[in-house]
């Protein structure tokens, strides 16, 4: 079994989510995530899509009070999940981190989501690649999932109070 990679999301409000990443489940995804973290790609980005009892999604936008959501682009990678020919058995349970994508199976890049409830309908369709490392981290993700949200331009489910990541650091 390949070594688990540990990561920590530090938020502007002082909260932290500790993660364990599993290269055995999704090696391309974990490598991409680690490279983006080490390049400080995620610094200042926000969780731009929050749906209670489902997930919190971030890693692709900066929130600007005047301009709204400003995209930050990254290269796309292969989607590592069953319907795309990869035997990734990690289930989308509360606390699991997975890659967001469009309808195109190989469109994941930097955006990820953390499940704040069990979401088995995503199994085999999205690249789960780790989980919250402790109960406090799960509680923090669930708390963010309860944020009040609304619409901004073409976006929906945007938190009224931005959930900003200061950084994501690899701690292993």
JSON list of C-alpha atoms in Angstrom, two decimals:
[
{"chain": "A", "resi": 1, "resn": "UNK", "atom": "CA", "xyz": [0.00, 0.00, 0.00]},
{"chain": "A", "resi": 2, "resn": "UNK", "atom": "CA", "xyz": [1.27, 3.44, -0.93]},
{"chain": "A", "resi": 3, "resn": "UNK", "atom": "CA", "xyz": [1.86, 5.96, 1.84]},
{"chain": "A", "resi": 4, "resn": "UNK", "atom": "CA", "xyz": [-1.02, 8.20, 2.87]},
{"chain": "A", "resi": 5, "resn": "UNK", "atom": "CA", "xyz": [-0.37, 11.90, 2.20]},
{"chain": "A", "resi": 6, "resn": "UNK", "atom": "CA", "xyz": [-1.46, 14.38, 4.86]},
{"chain": "A", "resi": 7, "resn": "UNK", "atom": "CA", "xyz": [-2.70, 17.87, 4.03]},
{"chain": "A", "resi": 8, "resn": "UNK", "atom": "CA", "xyz": [-4.17, 20.77, 5.98]},
{"chain": "A", "resi": 9, "resn": "UNK", "atom": "CA", "xyz": [-6.58, 23.44, 4.73]},
{"chain": "A", "resi": 10, "resn": "UNK", "atom": "CA", "xyz": [-6.17, 26.67, 6.72]},
{"chain": "A", "resi": 11, "resn": "UNK", "atom": "CA", "xyz": [-9.09, 29.08, 6.44]},
{"chain": "A", "resi": 12, "resn": "UNK", "atom": "CA", "xyz": [-9.08, 32.87, 6.81]},
{"chain": "A", "resi": 13, "resn": "UNK", "atom": "CA", "xyz": [-11.50, 32.55, 9.75]},
{"chain": "A", "resi": 14, "resn": "UNK", "atom": "CA", "xyz": [-8.97, 30.43, 11.70]},
{"chain": "A", "resi": 15, "resn": "UNK", "atom": "CA", "xyz": [-10.59, 27.04, 11.09]},
{"chain": "A", "resi": 16, "resn": "UNK", "atom": "CA", "xyz": [-8.64, 24.03, 9.83]},
{"chain": "A", "resi": 17, "resn": "UNK", "atom": "CA", "xyz": [-9.57, 20.86, 7.96]},
{"chain": "A", "resi": 18, "resn": "UNK", "atom": "CA", "xyz": [-7.00, 18.07, 8.14]},
{"chain": "A", "resi": 19, "resn": "UNK", "atom": "CA", "xyz": [-7.00, 15.60, 5.26]},
{"chain": "A", "resi": 20, "resn": "UNK", "atom": "CA", "xyz": [-5.61, 12.17, 4.47]},
{"chain": "A", "resi": 21, "resn": "UNK", "atom": "CA", "xyz": [-5.04, 11.61, 0.74]},
{"chain": "A", "resi": 22, "resn": "UNK", "atom": "CA", "xyz": [-4.92, 8.10, -0.74]},
{"chain": "A", "resi": 23, "resn": "UNK", "atom": "CA", "xyz": [-2.61, 7.63, -3.75]},
{"chain": "A", "resi": 24, "resn": "UNK", "atom": "CA", "xyz": [-3.69, 3.97, -3.90]},
{"chain": "A", "resi": 25, "resn": "UNK", "atom": "CA", "xyz": [-7.23, 5.05, -4.84]},
{"chain": "A", "resi": 26, "resn": "UNK", "atom": "CA", "xyz": [-6.41, 7.92, -7.21]},
{"chain": "A", "resi": 27, "resn": "UNK", "atom": "CA", "xyz": [-2.66, 8.40, -7.88]},
{"chain": "A", "resi": 28, "resn": "UNK", "atom": "CA", "xyz": [-3.02, 10.99, -10.66]},
{"chain": "A", "resi": 29, "resn": "UNK", "atom": "CA", "xyz": [-5.51, 13.01, -8.62]},
{"chain": "A", "resi": 30, "resn": "UNK", "atom": "CA", "xyz": [-3.39, 12.97, -5.45]},
{"chain": "A", "resi": 31, "resn": "UNK", "atom": "CA", "xyz": [-0.26, 13.94, -7.40]},
{"chain": "A", "resi": 32, "resn": "UNK", "atom": "CA", "xyz": [-2.11, 16.83, -9.08]},
{"chain": "A", "resi": 33, "resn": "UNK", "atom": "CA", "xyz": [-3.55, 18.04, -5.75]},
{"chain": "A", "resi": 34, "resn": "UNK", "atom": "CA", "xyz": [-0.15, 17.87, -4.04]},
{"chain": "A", "resi": 35, "resn": "UNK", "atom": "CA", "xyz": [1.51, 19.77, -6.91]},
{"chain": "A", "resi": 36, "resn": "UNK", "atom": "CA", "xyz": [-1.16, 22.49, -6.77]},
{"chain": "A", "resi": 37, "resn": "UNK", "atom": "CA", "xyz": [-0.78, 22.77, -2.98]},
{"chain": "A", "resi": 38, "resn": "UNK", "atom": "CA", "xyz": [3.01, 22.99, -3.20]},
{"chain": "A", "resi": 39, "resn": "UNK", "atom": "CA", "xyz": [2.69, 25.70, -5.88]},
{"chain": "A", "resi": 40, "resn": "UNK", "atom": "CA", "xyz": [0.36, 27.67, -3.52]},
{"chain": "A", "resi": 41, "resn": "UNK", "atom": "CA", "xyz": [-2.37, 27.49, -6.19]},
{"chain": "A", "resi": 42, "resn": "UNK", "atom": "CA", "xyz": [-5.14, 27.32, -3.58]},
{"chain": "A", "resi": 43, "resn": "UNK", "atom": "CA", "xyz": [-3.96, 30.32, -1.54]},
{"chain": "A", "resi": 44, "resn": "UNK", "atom": "CA", "xyz": [-6.83, 32.81, -1.27]},
{"chain": "A", "resi": 45, "resn": "UNK", "atom": "CA", "xyz": [-9.36, 30.69, -3.17]},
{"chain": "A", "resi": 46, "resn": "UNK", "atom": "CA", "xyz": [-12.83, 30.14, -1.74]},
{"chain": "A", "resi": 47, "resn": "UNK", "atom": "CA", "xyz": [-15.44, 27.46, -1.32]},
{"chain": "A", "resi": 48, "resn": "UNK", "atom": "CA", "xyz": [-17.84, 28.84, -3.91]},
{"chain": "A", "resi": 49, "resn": "UNK", "atom": "CA", "xyz": [-20.58, 26.19, -3.84]},
{"chain": "A", "resi": 50, "resn": "UNK", "atom": "CA", "xyz": [-22.11, 25.02, -0.58]},
{"chain": "A", "resi": 51, "resn": "UNK", "atom": "CA", "xyz": [-25.09, 22.69, -0.30]},
{"chain": "A", "resi": 52, "resn": "UNK", "atom": "CA", "xyz": [-26.19, 21.53, 3.15]},
{"chain": "A", "resi": 53, "resn": "UNK", "atom": "CA", "xyz": [-26.44, 17.75, 3.57]},
{"chain": "A", "resi": 54, "resn": "UNK", "atom": "CA", "xyz": [-24.48, 17.29, 0.31]},
{"chain": "A", "resi": 55, "resn": "UNK", "atom": "CA", "xyz": [-21.06, 18.92, -0.13]},
{"chain": "A", "resi": 56, "resn": "UNK", "atom": "CA", "xyz": [-18.85, 22.01, -0.04]},
{"chain": "A", "resi": 57, "resn": "UNK", "atom": "CA", "xyz": [-16.90, 22.79, -3.24]},
{"chain": "A", "resi": 58, "resn": "UNK", "atom": "CA", "xyz": [-13.86, 24.99, -3.77]},
{"chain": "A", "resi": 59, "resn": "UNK", "atom": "CA", "xyz": [-10.53, 25.34, -5.46]},
{"chain": "A", "resi": 60, "resn": "UNK", "atom": "CA", "xyz": [-11.38, 27.25, -8.61]},
{"chain": "A", "resi": 61, "resn": "UNK", "atom": "CA", "xyz": [-12.36, 30.81, -7.74]},
{"chain": "A", "resi": 62, "resn": "UNK", "atom": "CA", "xyz": [-11.30, 33.89, -5.85]},
{"chain": "A", "resi": 63, "resn": "UNK", "atom": "CA", "xyz": [-14.20, 35.87, -4.40]},
{"chain": "A", "resi": 64, "resn": "UNK", "atom": "CA", "xyz": [-14.06, 39.63, -4.99]},
{"chain": "A", "resi": 65, "resn": "UNK", "atom": "CA", "xyz": [-16.68, 41.87, -3.33]},
{"chain": "A", "resi": 66, "resn": "UNK", "atom": "CA", "xyz": [-16.98, 44.00, -6.47]},
{"chain": "A", "resi": 67, "resn": "UNK", "atom": "CA", "xyz": [-16.45, 41.48, -9.28]},
{"chain": "A", "resi": 68, "resn": "UNK", "atom": "CA", "xyz": [-17.92, 38.29, -7.79]},
{"chain": "A", "resi": 69, "resn": "UNK", "atom": "CA", "xyz": [-16.23, 34.99, -8.54]},
{"chain": "A", "resi": 70, "resn": "UNK", "atom": "CA", "xyz": [-13.02, 35.23, -10.53]},
{"chain": "A", "resi": 71, "resn": "UNK", "atom": "CA", "xyz": [-11.89, 31.90, -12.02]},
{"chain": "A", "resi": 72, "resn": "UNK", "atom": "CA", "xyz": [-8.42, 30.46, -11.57]},
{"chain": "A", "resi": 73, "resn": "UNK", "atom": "CA", "xyz": [-7.61, 27.78, -14.13]},
{"chain": "A", "resi": 74, "resn": "UNK", "atom": "CA", "xyz": [-5.47, 24.65, -13.89]},
{"chain": "A", "resi": 75, "resn": "UNK", "atom": "CA", "xyz": [-4.68, 21.78, -16.27]},
{"chain": "A", "resi": 76, "resn": "UNK", "atom": "CA", "xyz": [-7.17, 18.94, -16.52]},
{"chain": "A", "resi": 77, "resn": "UNK", "atom": "CA", "xyz": [-6.44, 15.37, -15.46]},
{"chain": "A", "resi": 78, "resn": "UNK", "atom": "CA", "xyz": [-7.89, 11.90, -16.05]},
{"chain": "A", "resi": 79, "resn": "UNK", "atom": "CA", "xyz": [-10.97, 11.18, -13.98]},
{"chain": "A", "resi": 80, "resn": "UNK", "atom": "CA", "xyz": [-10.08, 8.26, -11.72]},
{"chain": "A", "resi": 81, "resn": "UNK", "atom": "CA", "xyz": [-13.44, 6.54, -11.13]},
{"chain": "A", "resi": 82, "resn": "UNK", "atom": "CA", "xyz": [-15.19, 3.34, -12.20]},
{"chain": "A", "resi": 83, "resn": "UNK", "atom": "CA", "xyz": [-17.29, 4.70, -15.08]},
{"chain": "A", "resi": 84, "resn": "UNK", "atom": "CA", "xyz": [-14.03, 6.06, -16.57]},
{"chain": "A", "resi": 85, "resn": "UNK", "atom": "CA", "xyz": [-12.22, 2.71, -16.35]},
{"chain": "A", "resi": 86, "resn": "UNK", "atom": "CA", "xyz": [-10.44, 3.17, -13.00]},
{"chain": "A", "resi": 87, "resn": "UNK", "atom": "CA", "xyz": [-11.04, 0.84, -10.05]},
{"chain": "A", "resi": 88, "resn": "UNK", "atom": "CA", "xyz": [-11.38, 3.50, -7.35]},
{"chain": "A", "resi": 89, "resn": "UNK", "atom": "CA", "xyz": [-13.28, 1.90, -4.46]},
{"chain": "A", "resi": 90, "resn": "UNK", "atom": "CA", "xyz": [-13.34, 4.89, -2.07]},
{"chain": "A", "resi": 91, "resn": "UNK", "atom": "CA", "xyz": [-16.98, 5.62, -1.24]},
{"chain": "A", "resi": 92, "resn": "UNK", "atom": "CA", "xyz": [-18.43, 9.14, -1.10]},
{"chain": "A", "resi": 93, "resn": "UNK", "atom": "CA", "xyz": [-19.18, 9.15, 2.61]},
{"chain": "A", "resi": 94, "resn": "UNK", "atom": "CA", "xyz": [-19.34, 12.12, 4.96]},
{"chain": "A", "resi": 95, "resn": "UNK", "atom": "CA", "xyz": [-15.85, 13.63, 5.17]},
{"chain": "A", "resi": 96, "resn": "UNK", "atom": "CA", "xyz": [-14.55, 12.24, 1.84]},
{"chain": "A", "resi": 97, "resn": "UNK", "atom": "CA", "xyz": [-12.75, 14.62, -0.54]},
{"chain": "A", "resi": 98, "resn": "UNK", "atom": "CA", "xyz": [-13.32, 14.17, -4.26]},
{"chain": "A", "resi": 99, "resn": "UNK", "atom": "CA", "xyz": [-12.64, 16.01, -7.51]},
{"chain": "A", "resi": 100, "resn": "UNK", "atom": "CA", "xyz": [-15.30, 18.20, -9.09]},
{"chain": "A", "resi": 101, "resn": "UNK", "atom": "CA", "xyz": [-15.73, 18.02, -12.86]},
{"chain": "A", "resi": 102, "resn": "UNK", "atom": "CA", "xyz": [-18.05, 18.91, -15.69]},
{"chain": "A", "resi": 103, "resn": "UNK", "atom": "CA", "xyz": [-20.01, 16.29, -17.65]},
{"chain": "A", "resi": 104, "resn": "UNK", "atom": "CA", "xyz": [-16.71, 15.49, -19.41]},
{"chain": "A", "resi": 105, "resn": "UNK", "atom": "CA", "xyz": [-15.12, 12.63, -17.45]},
{"chain": "A", "resi": 106, "resn": "UNK", "atom": "CA", "xyz": [-11.55, 13.92, -17.84]},
{"chain": "A", "resi": 107, "resn": "UNK", "atom": "CA", "xyz": [-12.31, 17.56, -16.97]},
{"chain": "A", "resi": 108, "resn": "UNK", "atom": "CA", "xyz": [-11.23, 17.66, -13.30]},
{"chain": "A", "resi": 109, "resn": "UNK", "atom": "CA", "xyz": [-8.47, 20.18, -12.64]},
{"chain": "A", "resi": 110, "resn": "UNK", "atom": "CA", "xyz": [-8.24, 22.00, -9.30]},
{"chain": "A", "resi": 111, "resn": "UNK", "atom": "CA", "xyz": [-11.79, 22.11, -7.97]},
{"chain": "A", "resi": 112, "resn": "UNK", "atom": "CA", "xyz": [-12.64, 19.61, -5.26]},
{"chain": "A", "resi": 113, "resn": "UNK", "atom": "CA", "xyz": [-15.46, 18.97, -2.86]},
{"chain": "A", "resi": 114, "resn": "UNK", "atom": "CA", "xyz": [-15.82, 17.54, 0.62]},
{"chain": "A", "resi": 115, "resn": "UNK", "atom": "CA", "xyz": [-18.93, 15.48, 1.28]},
{"chain": "A", "resi": 116, "resn": "UNK", "atom": "CA", "xyz": [-20.87, 16.73, 4.32]},
{"chain": "A", "resi": 117, "resn": "UNK", "atom": "CA", "xyz": [-23.19, 13.70, 4.15]},
{"chain": "A", "resi": 118, "resn": "UNK", "atom": "CA", "xyz": [-23.05, 10.24, 2.62]},
{"chain": "A", "resi": 119, "resn": "UNK", "atom": "CA", "xyz": [-23.57, 10.68, -1.13]},
{"chain": "A", "resi": 120, "resn": "UNK", "atom": "CA", "xyz": [-23.50, 7.17, -2.66]},
{"chain": "A", "resi": 121, "resn": "UNK", "atom": "CA", "xyz": [-24.94, 8.38, -5.98]},
{"chain": "A", "resi": 122, "resn": "UNK", "atom": "CA", "xyz": [-21.47, 9.88, -6.68]},
{"chain": "A", "resi": 123, "resn": "UNK", "atom": "CA", "xyz": [-19.64, 6.54, -6.24]},
{"chain": "A", "resi": 124, "resn": "UNK", "atom": "CA", "xyz": [-18.02, 5.42, -9.47]},
{"chain": "A", "resi": 125, "resn": "UNK", "atom": "CA", "xyz": [-18.69, 8.80, -11.14]},
{"chain": "A", "resi": 126, "resn": "UNK", "atom": "CA", "xyz": [-16.26, 11.14, -9.34]},
{"chain": "A", "resi": 127, "resn": "UNK", "atom": "CA", "xyz": [-12.65, 10.68, -8.22]},
{"chain": "A", "resi": 128, "resn": "UNK", "atom": "CA", "xyz": [-12.68, 10.34, -4.44]},
{"chain": "A", "resi": 129, "resn": "UNK", "atom": "CA", "xyz": [-9.10, 10.67, -3.26]},
{"chain": "A", "resi": 130, "resn": "UNK", "atom": "CA", "xyz": [-9.06, 11.08, 0.51]},
{"chain": "A", "resi": 131, "resn": "UNK", "atom": "CA", "xyz": [-11.00, 12.01, 3.61]},
{"chain": "A", "resi": 132, "resn": "UNK", "atom": "CA", "xyz": [-11.05, 14.31, 6.60]},
{"chain": "A", "resi": 133, "resn": "UNK", "atom": "CA", "xyz": [-8.41, 13.01, 8.99]},
{"chain": "A", "resi": 134, "resn": "UNK", "atom": "CA", "xyz": [-10.29, 13.59, 12.24]},
{"chain": "A", "resi": 135, "resn": "UNK", "atom": "CA", "xyz": [-13.77, 14.20, 13.63]},
{"chain": "A", "resi": 136, "resn": "UNK", "atom": "CA", "xyz": [-13.12, 17.92, 14.22]},
{"chain": "A", "resi": 137, "resn": "UNK", "atom": "CA", "xyz": [-12.31, 18.34, 10.51]},
{"chain": "A", "resi": 138, "resn": "UNK", "atom": "CA", "xyz": [-15.56, 16.59, 9.55]},
{"chain": "A", "resi": 139, "resn": "UNK", "atom": "CA", "xyz": [-17.47, 18.89, 11.94]},
{"chain": "A", "resi": 140, "resn": "UNK", "atom": "CA", "xyz": [-15.83, 21.95, 10.36]},
{"chain": "A", "resi": 141, "resn": "UNK", "atom": "CA", "xyz": [-16.82, 20.82, 6.85]},
{"chain": "A", "resi": 142, "resn": "UNK", "atom": "CA", "xyz": [-20.40, 20.14, 8.01]},
{"chain": "A", "resi": 143, "resn": "UNK", "atom": "CA", "xyz": [-20.52, 23.59, 9.67]},
{"chain": "A", "resi": 144, "resn": "UNK", "atom": "CA", "xyz": [-19.45, 25.24, 6.40]},
{"chain": "A", "resi": 145, "resn": "UNK", "atom": "CA", "xyz": [-22.12, 23.19, 4.63]},
{"chain": "A", "resi": 146, "resn": "UNK", "atom": "CA", "xyz": [-24.75, 25.00, 6.70]},
{"chain": "A", "resi": 147, "resn": "UNK", "atom": "CA", "xyz": [-23.65, 28.45, 5.51]},
{"chain": "A", "resi": 148, "resn": "UNK", "atom": "CA", "xyz": [-26.41, 30.72, 4.20]},
{"chain": "A", "resi": 149, "resn": "UNK", "atom": "CA", "xyz": [-26.17, 30.87, 0.42]},
{"chain": "A", "resi": 150, "resn": "UNK", "atom": "CA", "xyz": [-27.63, 32.71, -2.54]},
{"chain": "A", "resi": 151, "resn": "UNK", "atom": "CA", "xyz": [-27.09, 33.52, -6.21]},
{"chain": "A", "resi": 152, "resn": "UNK", "atom": "CA", "xyz": [-24.45, 35.74, -7.77]},
{"chain": "A", "resi": 153, "resn": "UNK", "atom": "CA", "xyz": [-24.49, 36.27, -11.53]},
{"chain": "A", "resi": 154, "resn": "UNK", "atom": "CA", "xyz": [-24.75, 32.77, -13.08]},
{"chain": "A", "resi": 155, "resn": "UNK", "atom": "CA", "xyz": [-23.69, 31.02, -9.85]},
{"chain": "A", "resi": 156, "resn": "UNK", "atom": "CA", "xyz": [-25.93, 29.55, -7.19]},
{"chain": "A", "resi": 157, "resn": "UNK", "atom": "CA", "xyz": [-25.27, 28.12, -3.72]},
{"chain": "A", "resi": 158, "resn": "UNK", "atom": "CA", "xyz": [-22.64, 30.82, -3.02]},
{"chain": "A", "resi": 159, "resn": "UNK", "atom": "CA", "xyz": [-22.03, 31.50, 0.68]},
{"chain": "A", "resi": 160, "resn": "UNK", "atom": "CA", "xyz": [-23.06, 35.04, 1.69]},
{"chain": "A", "resi": 161, "resn": "UNK", "atom": "CA", "xyz": [-19.97, 35.14, 3.93]},
{"chain": "A", "resi": 162, "resn": "UNK", "atom": "CA", "xyz": [-17.02, 33.94, 1.81]},
{"chain": "A", "resi": 163, "resn": "UNK", "atom": "CA", "xyz": [-15.30, 30.76, 3.00]},
{"chain": "A", "resi": 164, "resn": "UNK", "atom": "CA", "xyz": [-11.71, 31.58, 2.05]},
{"chain": "A", "resi": 165, "resn": "UNK", "atom": "CA", "xyz": [-8.76, 29.20, 2.14]},
{"chain": "A", "resi": 166, "resn": "UNK", "atom": "CA", "xyz": [-5.58, 30.90, 3.28]},
{"chain": "A", "resi": 167, "resn": "UNK", "atom": "CA", "xyz": [-3.61, 27.91, 2.05]},
{"chain": "A", "resi": 168, "resn": "UNK", "atom": "CA", "xyz": [-3.54, 24.15, 1.71]},
{"chain": "A", "resi": 169, "resn": "UNK", "atom": "CA", "xyz": [-0.28, 22.69, 2.92]},
{"chain": "A", "resi": 170, "resn": "UNK", "atom": "CA", "xyz": [1.12, 19.22, 2.51]},
{"chain": "A", "resi": 171, "resn": "UNK", "atom": "CA", "xyz": [2.34, 18.24, 5.95]},
{"chain": "A", "resi": 172, "resn": "UNK", "atom": "CA", "xyz": [4.05, 14.94, 5.19]}
]
